[in-house]
Tab-separated table of C-alpha atoms in Angstrom:
chain	number	residue	atom	x	y	z
A	26	MET	CA	7.240	21.055	-16.377
A	27	THR	CA	7.312	21.091	-12.290
A	28	ILE	CA	8.795	17.526	-12.064
A	29	ASP	CA	11.880	17.931	-9.752
A	30	LYS	CA	15.049	17.010	-12.123
A	31	GLU	CA	16.833	14.956	-9.372
A	32	LEU	CA	13.481	12.520	-8.947
A	33	LEU	CA	12.891	12.314	-12.500
A	34	GLU	CA	16.570	10.848	-12.746
A	35	ILE	CA	15.998	7.938	-10.546
A	36	LEU	CA	12.836	7.414	-12.144
A	37	ALA	CA	12.869	3.748	-14.451
A	38	CYS	CA	11.149	2.184	-16.896
A	39	PRO	CA	9.635	-0.412	-14.314
A	40	VAL	CA	9.952	-3.226	-17.006
A	41	SER	CA	13.167	-2.822	-18.346
A	42	LYS	CA	14.705	-0.883	-14.909
A	43	LYS	CA	16.857	1.392	-17.439
A	44	PRO	CA	16.528	5.155	-17.131
A	45	LEU	CA	13.910	7.183	-19.581
A	46	GLU	CA	13.945	10.060	-21.904
A	47	LEU	CA	11.424	12.955	-21.080
A	48	SER	CA	9.518	14.031	-23.981
A	49	GLU	CA	10.106	17.805	-25.747
A	50	ASP	CA	6.773	18.894	-24.886
A	51	GLY	CA	7.322	17.235	-21.156
A	52	ASN	CA	4.499	15.160	-21.277
A	53	PHE	CA	5.472	11.674	-21.682
A	54	LEU	CA	8.496	9.389	-20.418
A	55	ILE	CA	10.360	6.762	-23.288
A	56	CYS	CA	12.119	3.459	-22.639
A	57	LYS	CA	14.123	2.727	-25.553
A	58	ASP	CA	14.551	-0.188	-24.158
A	59	SER	CA	11.163	-1.760	-23.697
A	60	LYS	CA	9.782	0.332	-26.233
A	61	LEU	CA	7.352	1.714	-23.945
A	62	VAL	CA	5.830	5.288	-23.560
A	63	TYR	CA	4.271	6.612	-19.944
A	64	ARG	CA	2.193	9.527	-19.838
A	65	ILE	CA	2.587	12.264	-16.886
A	66	GLN	CA	-0.394	13.606	-15.864
A	67	ASP	CA	-1.190	16.658	-13.842
A	68	ASP	CA	2.992	16.366	-12.733
A	69	ILE	CA	2.362	12.299	-11.768
A	70	PRO	CA	4.371	9.968	-13.801
A	71	ILE	CA	1.694	7.027	-15.024
A	72	MET	CA	4.086	4.408	-14.010
A	73	MET	CA	1.900	1.164	-14.915
A	74	VAL	CA	2.922	-1.616	-17.335
A	75	ASP	CA	-0.696	-1.569	-18.125
A	76	GLU	CA	-1.358	2.303	-18.924
A	77	ALA	CA	1.863	2.254	-20.782
A	78	ILE	CA	1.474	3.167	-24.740
A	79	PRO	CA	3.893	0.937	-27.280
A	80	LEU	CA	6.809	3.757	-28.843
A	81	ASP	CA	5.837	2.805	-32.211
A	82	GLU	CA	2.038	3.910	-31.944
A	83	TRP	CA	2.928	6.889	-29.888
A	84	GLU	CA	5.306	8.142	-32.472
A	85	LYS	CA	2.599	7.733	-35.075
A	86	SER	CA	0.029	9.940	-32.061
A	87	GLN	CA	3.220	12.689	-32.067
A	88	GLY	CA	3.456	12.333	-36.065
A	89	LYS	CA	6.598	10.619	-36.225
A	90	GLY	CA	6.036	7.816	-37.315
B	19	MET	CA	8.523	-19.929	0.280
B	20	SER	CA	7.827	-20.241	-3.031
B	21	GLU	CA	4.757	-22.353	-3.601
B	22	LYS	CA	2.614	-22.048	-6.496
B	23	PRO	CA	-0.352	-19.544	-5.613
B	24	SER	CA	-3.665	-21.256	-5.694
B	25	TYR	CA	-5.188	-17.563	-6.878
B	26	ASP	CA	-5.320	-15.812	-9.493
B	27	PRO	CA	-3.127	-13.155	-9.601
B	28	LYS	CA	-4.746	-10.676	-11.868
B	29	ALA	CA	-8.276	-11.622	-10.698
B	30	PHE	CA	-6.761	-10.093	-6.898
B	31	LYS	CA	-5.145	-7.261	-8.538
B	32	GLU	CA	-8.171	-6.451	-10.100
B	33	PHE	CA	-10.403	-6.551	-7.470
B	34	GLU	CA	-7.962	-4.922	-5.109
B	35	HIS	CA	-7.370	-1.972	-7.645
B	36	ALA	CA	-11.000	-1.031	-8.029
B	37	GLY	CA	-11.578	-1.931	-4.312
B	38	TRP	CA	-9.204	0.751	-2.832
B	39	GLU	CA	-10.766	3.812	-5.533
B	40	ARG	CA	-13.706	3.213	-4.314
B	41	SER	CA	-12.328	3.642	-0.539
B	42	ALA	CA	-9.981	6.584	-1.308
B	43	ALA	CA	-12.386	9.442	-0.885
B	44	ASN	CA	-13.003	8.326	2.871
B	45	TYR	CA	-9.657	6.626	3.276
B	46	HIS	CA	-7.856	9.419	4.797
B	47	ASP	CA	-10.724	10.235	7.485
B	48	LEU	CA	-11.651	6.765	8.453
B	49	PHE	CA	-8.734	4.015	8.080
B	50	GLY	CA	-6.639	6.461	7.625
B	51	ARG	CA	-6.210	7.413	11.333
B	52	LEU	CA	-5.289	3.551	12.273
B	53	THR	CA	-2.369	3.283	9.769
B	54	ALA	CA	-1.283	7.073	10.814
B	55	GLN	CA	-0.793	5.554	14.186
B	56	THR	CA	2.190	3.674	13.047
B	57	ASN	CA	3.872	6.678	11.434
B	58	GLU	CA	6.438	7.463	14.060
B	59	ALA	CA	7.673	3.760	14.495
B	60	ILE	CA	8.163	3.432	10.943
B	61	LEU	CA	10.198	6.677	10.434
B	62	GLY	CA	12.339	6.053	13.282
B	63	ARG	CA	13.209	2.600	12.192
B	64	VAL	CA	14.054	3.411	8.623
B	65	ASP	CA	15.582	6.531	9.572
B	66	ALA	CA	13.886	9.387	7.380
B	67	ARG	CA	15.647	12.601	8.574
B	68	THR	CA	17.026	15.180	6.872
B	69	ASP	CA	18.242	14.542	3.213
B	70	VAL	CA	17.188	10.659	3.155
B	71	ARG	CA	15.898	9.768	0.615
B	72	PHE	CA	12.666	8.119	1.235
B	73	LEU	CA	9.985	6.245	-0.499
B	74	ASP	CA	6.642	5.292	0.652
B	75	ALA	CA	5.015	2.215	-1.550
B	76	PRO	CA	2.403	1.961	-1.806
B	77	CYS	CA	1.687	5.911	-0.503
B	78	GLY	CA	-2.312	6.006	-0.303
B	79	THR	CA	-3.320	9.217	0.787
B	80	GLY	CA	0.191	10.147	1.875
B	81	GLU	CA	0.349	10.585	5.734
B	82	LEU	CA	2.933	8.849	6.171
B	83	ALA	CA	4.917	10.378	2.800
B	84	GLY	CA	3.943	13.627	4.923
B	85	ALA	CA	5.288	12.828	8.264
B	86	ALA	CA	8.471	11.900	6.548
B	87	ALA	CA	8.590	15.245	5.054
B	88	LYS	CA	8.058	17.028	8.043
B	89	ARG	CA	11.492	15.072	9.509
B	90	GLY	CA	13.319	17.024	6.383
B	91	ALA	CA	13.469	13.732	4.548
B	92	ARG	CA	13.479	13.739	0.638
B	93	VAL	CA	10.036	12.168	-0.058
B	94	THR	CA	8.824	10.019	-3.224
B	95	GLY	CA	4.923	8.149	-2.574
B	96	LEU	CA	3.911	5.780	-5.231
B	97	ASP	CA	0.284	3.571	-5.241
B	98	PHE	CA	-1.534	2.361	-7.910
B	99	SER	CA	-4.454	3.697	-7.439
B	100	ALA	CA	-5.260	7.397	-9.291
B	101	THR	CA	-7.536	8.022	-7.239
B	102	MET	CA	-5.640	7.582	-3.384
B	103	LEU	CA	-3.134	9.956	-5.226
B	104	ALA	CA	-4.997	12.635	-6.547
B	105	ASP	CA	-6.233	12.758	-3.033
B	106	ALA	CA	-2.639	12.276	-1.338
B	107	ARG	CA	-1.511	15.201	-3.702
B	108	GLY	CA	-4.509	17.375	-2.706
B	109	ARG	CA	-3.253	17.048	1.015
B	110	HIS	CA	0.506	17.472	-0.113
B	111	PRO	CA	1.276	19.662	-2.949
B	112	ASP	CA	4.969	19.834	-2.563
B	113	LEU	CA	5.982	15.812	-2.639
B	114	GLU	CA	6.571	13.604	-5.226
B	115	PHE	CA	4.044	11.645	-6.438
B	116	ARG	CA	4.444	8.932	-8.965
B	117	GLN	CA	1.414	6.049	-9.910
B	118	GLY	CA	3.150	2.990	-10.147
B	119	ASP	CA	3.166	-0.884	-9.104
B	120	ALA	CA	4.920	-1.584	-6.381
B	121	GLU	CA	5.453	-5.392	-7.324
B	122	ASN	CA	7.369	-3.717	-10.490
B	123	LEU	CA	8.556	0.019	-9.123
B	124	PRO	CA	9.996	2.267	-11.327
B	125	PHE	CA	13.071	3.364	-9.865
B	126	GLU	CA	16.676	1.982	-10.514
B	127	ASN	CA	18.754	0.691	-8.572
B	128	ALA	CA	19.932	1.880	-5.043
B	129	ALA	CA	18.005	5.282	-5.240
B	130	PHE	CA	16.435	5.102	-1.895
B	131	ASP	CA	17.971	5.176	1.329
B	132	ALA	CA	14.899	4.096	3.091
B	133	VAL	CA	11.749	2.478	2.093
B	134	SER	CA	8.224	1.685	4.019
B	135	CYS	CA	5.213	-0.704	2.625
B	136	GLN	CA	2.874	0.656	5.309
B	137	PHE	CA	-0.035	-1.920	5.791
B	138	GLY	CA	0.209	-2.478	1.718
B	139	LEU	CA	1.894	-6.272	1.288
B	140	ARG	CA	-1.695	-7.962	2.274
B	141	HIS	CA	-2.540	-6.559	-0.927
B	142	PHE	CA	-0.575	-7.239	-3.329
B	143	PRO	CA	-0.606	-10.905	-5.657
B	144	ASP	CA	2.887	-10.982	-4.929
B	145	PRO	CA	4.638	-9.920	-0.971
B	146	GLY	CA	7.843	-11.186	-2.206
B	147	LYS	CA	8.295	-9.554	-5.160
B	148	ALA	CA	7.518	-6.301	-3.242
B	149	ILE	CA	9.782	-6.821	-0.921
B	150	ALA	CA	12.588	-7.810	-3.512
B	151	GLU	CA	11.904	-4.449	-5.341
B	152	ALA	CA	12.260	-2.609	-2.034
B	153	PHE	CA	15.796	-4.263	-1.993
B	154	ARG	CA	16.616	-3.415	-5.435
B	155	VAL	CA	16.006	0.225	-5.160
B	156	LEU	CA	17.765	0.593	-1.610
B	157	ALA	CA	21.263	1.557	-1.401
B	158	PRO	CA	23.583	-0.629	0.466
B	159	GLY	CA	23.005	0.367	4.294
B	160	GLY	CA	19.389	1.503	3.561
B	161	ARG	CA	16.728	0.625	5.826
B	162	TYR	CA	12.983	-1.034	4.853
B	163	ALA	CA	9.879	-1.677	7.298
B	164	TYR	CA	6.694	-2.236	6.712
B	165	THR	CA	3.508	-3.219	8.781
B	166	ASP	CA	1.005	-5.653	8.926
B	167	TRP	CA	-2.008	-6.345	10.574
B	168	CYS	CA	-1.672	-8.983	13.784
B	169	PRO	CA	-4.129	-11.337	13.428
B	170	PRO	CA	-7.775	-12.394	15.841
B	171	GLY	CA	-6.591	-13.394	18.607
B	172	ILE	CA	-4.585	-10.634	19.332
B	173	SER	CA	-6.601	-8.069	17.624
B	174	THR	CA	-9.955	-7.331	19.008
B	175	PHE	CA	-11.060	-5.695	15.804
B	176	PHE	CA	-10.221	-8.512	13.702
B	177	GLN	CA	-11.219	-11.292	15.669
B	178	ILE	CA	-14.713	-9.374	16.073
B	179	ILE	CA	-14.579	-9.427	12.049
B	180	MET	CA	-13.872	-13.429	12.220
B	181	ASP	CA	-16.197	-14.168	14.774
B	182	ALA	CA	-18.818	-12.390	13.089
B	183	ALA	CA	-18.073	-13.900	10.083
B	184	LYS	CA	-19.518	-17.300	11.078
B	185	ALA	CA	-22.588	-15.711	12.331
B	186	PRO	CA	-25.087	-16.463	9.024
B	187	GLY	CA	-23.356	-20.100	9.948
B	188	ASP	CA	-22.226	-20.687	6.393
B	189	ALA	CA	-19.577	-18.305	5.083
B	190	SER	CA	-18.557	-19.342	1.628
B	191	ALA	CA	-18.087	-15.804	0.059
B	192	PRO	CA	-16.946	-15.868	-3.791
B	193	LEU	CA	-14.097	-13.638	-2.726
B	194	PRO	CA	-10.980	-13.474	-5.225
B	195	GLU	CA	-8.341	-15.338	-3.159
B	196	GLY	CA	-5.198	-13.304	-2.080
B	197	PRO	CA	-1.716	-14.094	-0.618
B	198	SER	CA	-1.853	-15.532	3.013
B	199	VAL	CA	-1.628	-13.001	5.327
B	200	SER	CA	-0.328	-14.658	8.206
B	201	ARG	CA	2.933	-15.052	7.361
B	202	LEU	CA	3.327	-11.367	7.184
B	203	SER	CA	2.346	-10.727	10.875
B	204	ASP	CA	4.263	-13.513	12.157
B	205	PRO	CA	7.101	-12.200	13.822
B	206	ASP	CA	9.963	-15.202	13.227
B	207	GLU	CA	8.406	-15.787	9.382
B	208	SER	CA	8.742	-11.825	9.077
B	209	ARG	CA	12.202	-11.933	10.239
B	210	ARG	CA	12.945	-15.042	7.814
B	211	THR	CA	11.138	-13.383	4.800
B	212	LEU	CA	12.935	-10.426	5.134
B	213	ALA	CA	16.381	-12.357	5.508
B	214	ALA	CA	15.889	-14.668	2.495
B	215	ALA	CA	15.381	-11.079	1.015
B	216	GLY	CA	18.695	-10.373	1.610
B	217	PHE	CA	18.311	-8.160	4.088
B	218	GLU	CA	20.554	-8.187	7.656
B	219	GLU	CA	19.737	-6.553	11.288
B	220	THR	CA	15.949	-7.563	10.955
B	221	GLU	CA	13.577	-6.982	13.676
B	222	ALA	CA	9.623	-7.410	14.104
B	223	VAL	CA	7.845	-5.681	16.642
B	224	GLU	CA	4.722	-5.082	17.802
B	225	LEU	CA	3.389	-1.819	17.244
B	226	PRO	CA	-0.131	-0.534	19.504
B	227	VAL	CA	-2.663	0.496	17.676
B	228	GLU	CA	-6.714	1.908	18.946
B	229	LEU	CA	-9.702	2.444	17.398
B	230	ARG	CA	-11.890	4.421	19.976
B	231	CYS	CA	-15.325	5.453	19.099
B	232	GLY	CA	-18.883	6.037	20.656
B	233	ASP	CA	-21.394	4.451	18.093
B	234	PRO	CA	-20.727	1.021	17.020
B	235	ARG	CA	-21.613	1.656	13.485
B	236	TYR	CA	-18.521	3.481	13.099
B	237	VAL	CA	-16.321	0.377	12.782
B	238	LEU	CA	-19.165	-0.975	9.733
B	239	ASP	CA	-18.366	2.857	8.227
B	240	ILE	CA	-14.870	1.703	8.434
B	241	ILE	CA	-15.700	-1.345	6.802
B	242	TYR	CA	-17.555	-0.217	4.102
B	243	LYS	CA	-16.006	3.030	3.239
B	244	SER	CA	-12.701	2.738	3.692
B	245	ILE	CA	-11.453	-0.402	3.722
B	246	VAL	CA	-11.344	-3.435	0.758
B	247	ARG	CA	-11.163	-6.938	1.328
B	248	THR	CA	-13.491	-7.490	4.421
B	249	ARG	CA	-15.971	-5.088	2.384
B	250	GLY	CA	-15.634	-7.774	-0.092
B	251	LEU	CA	-16.634	-10.584	2.186
B	252	LEU	CA	-19.588	-8.443	3.406
B	253	GLU	CA	-20.849	-7.650	-0.059
B	254	ALA	CA	-20.188	-11.086	-1.208
B	255	GLN	CA	-22.957	-11.957	1.135
B	256	PRO	CA	-26.806	-13.000	0.616
B	257	PRO	CA	-28.937	-10.332	2.532
B	258	GLU	CA	-29.871	-11.865	5.772
B	259	ALA	CA	-26.024	-13.470	6.100
B	260	ARG	CA	-25.217	-9.877	5.712
B	261	GLU	CA	-26.962	-8.623	8.017
B	262	LYS	CA	-26.704	-11.220	10.534
B	263	ILE	CA	-22.858	-10.591	10.096
B	264	GLU	CA	-23.366	-6.532	10.528
B	265	GLN	CA	-25.516	-7.178	13.616
B	266	ALA	CA	-22.475	-9.612	14.993
B	267	ILE	CA	-20.116	-6.807	14.141
B	268	LEU	CA	-21.733	-4.374	16.494
B	269	GLU	CA	-22.665	-6.528	19.128
B	270	GLY	CA	-18.751	-7.705	19.184
B	271	ALA	CA	-18.060	-3.657	18.923
B	272	GLU	CA	-20.605	-2.930	21.849
B	273	SER	CA	-19.127	-5.540	24.145
B	274	HIS	CA	-15.745	-3.383	24.265
B	275	ARG	CA	-17.406	-0.647	25.054
B	276	LYS	CA	-15.706	1.024	28.823
B	277	ASP	CA	-16.566	3.919	30.030
B	278	GLY	CA	-18.453	5.328	27.984
B	279	GLU	CA	-16.131	4.564	24.835
B	280	ILE	CA	-15.500	1.396	22.950
B	281	VAL	CA	-12.154	0.796	22.360
B	282	LEU	CA	-10.740	-2.073	20.260
B	283	THR	CA	-7.119	-3.041	19.418
B	284	LEU	CA	-5.537	-3.564	16.347
B	285	PRO	CA	-2.039	-3.956	16.736
B	286	ALA	CA	0.411	-4.235	13.600
B	287	LEU	CA	3.417	-5.986	13.752
B	288	MET	CA	6.318	-3.903	12.155
B	289	ALA	CA	9.016	-6.025	10.525
B	290	SER	CA	12.330	-4.341	9.440
B	291	GLY	CA	15.719	-4.805	7.913
B	292	ARG	CA	18.912	-2.973	6.225
B	293	LYS	CA	20.828	-3.947	2.805
B	294	PRO	CA	24.259	-4.820	3.439
């Protein structure tokens, strides 16, 4: 991933305003607090609430459910 | 300041989003040339210099973000339109962009030293919320500036459009209504709004912006290809009414020809403040 680490640190969930966790594959940002997952597409995090994936759905799609 | 909106915020947001997706391809070369005339004033006011953490939201095609990076600022651009961001990224591959909503910023508190909103507030269902979010993500001492267009009367560009809209006689376009824009470009109102949001050292100054062209059809190009609300007004008209409005815009623009060139003024109000 080419996302700047320092800038990733200031990124927060638009709902909870809490810090996000980067997924292992580097393609998603996870908010445990609001239970929402945000995609990273072409190095641009998609921080739109309308486009966020519910955490349980995302875990299932990742084979973790 | 907190009256209930008389419009449907969701319909307004959808209208704006669809509109900007459509205008992204031509924005930079048309309307972007006008908005860019305020770049240096904004960057000076928010003190965007070396190592300043700077957020521009909405960033559109990234012109202001690029100008801030040239000054050495650490730049983040945010926009709700994926198409606008793709254009911004193509022009400025080294800058950081986020897709998001300026009314619900995806950043921690106090993450930036400078935040700007260049002609964005009138496109949000709740401009006050975007100002409050800017305040939240600013560090103490950080600066915020926004620009909005001065109204017809001050602006010959918007005067022409307003006069032309009356040409068919009954301009009753079924547009999704949005927030009132007059408040944003009124110097006293804008300072009051910023003070109410917690800002100090508020200031409101008028910035000159000019549209110069040889062919009045350029004005219609700008409206149809690179902006949203005025195009929506025109497209909502029946064909004969729309033709009359277009004709009136062309004639209005032509009436401002001087020494062979059409010169329209569309000054902007820049309102700014500092977080205590």
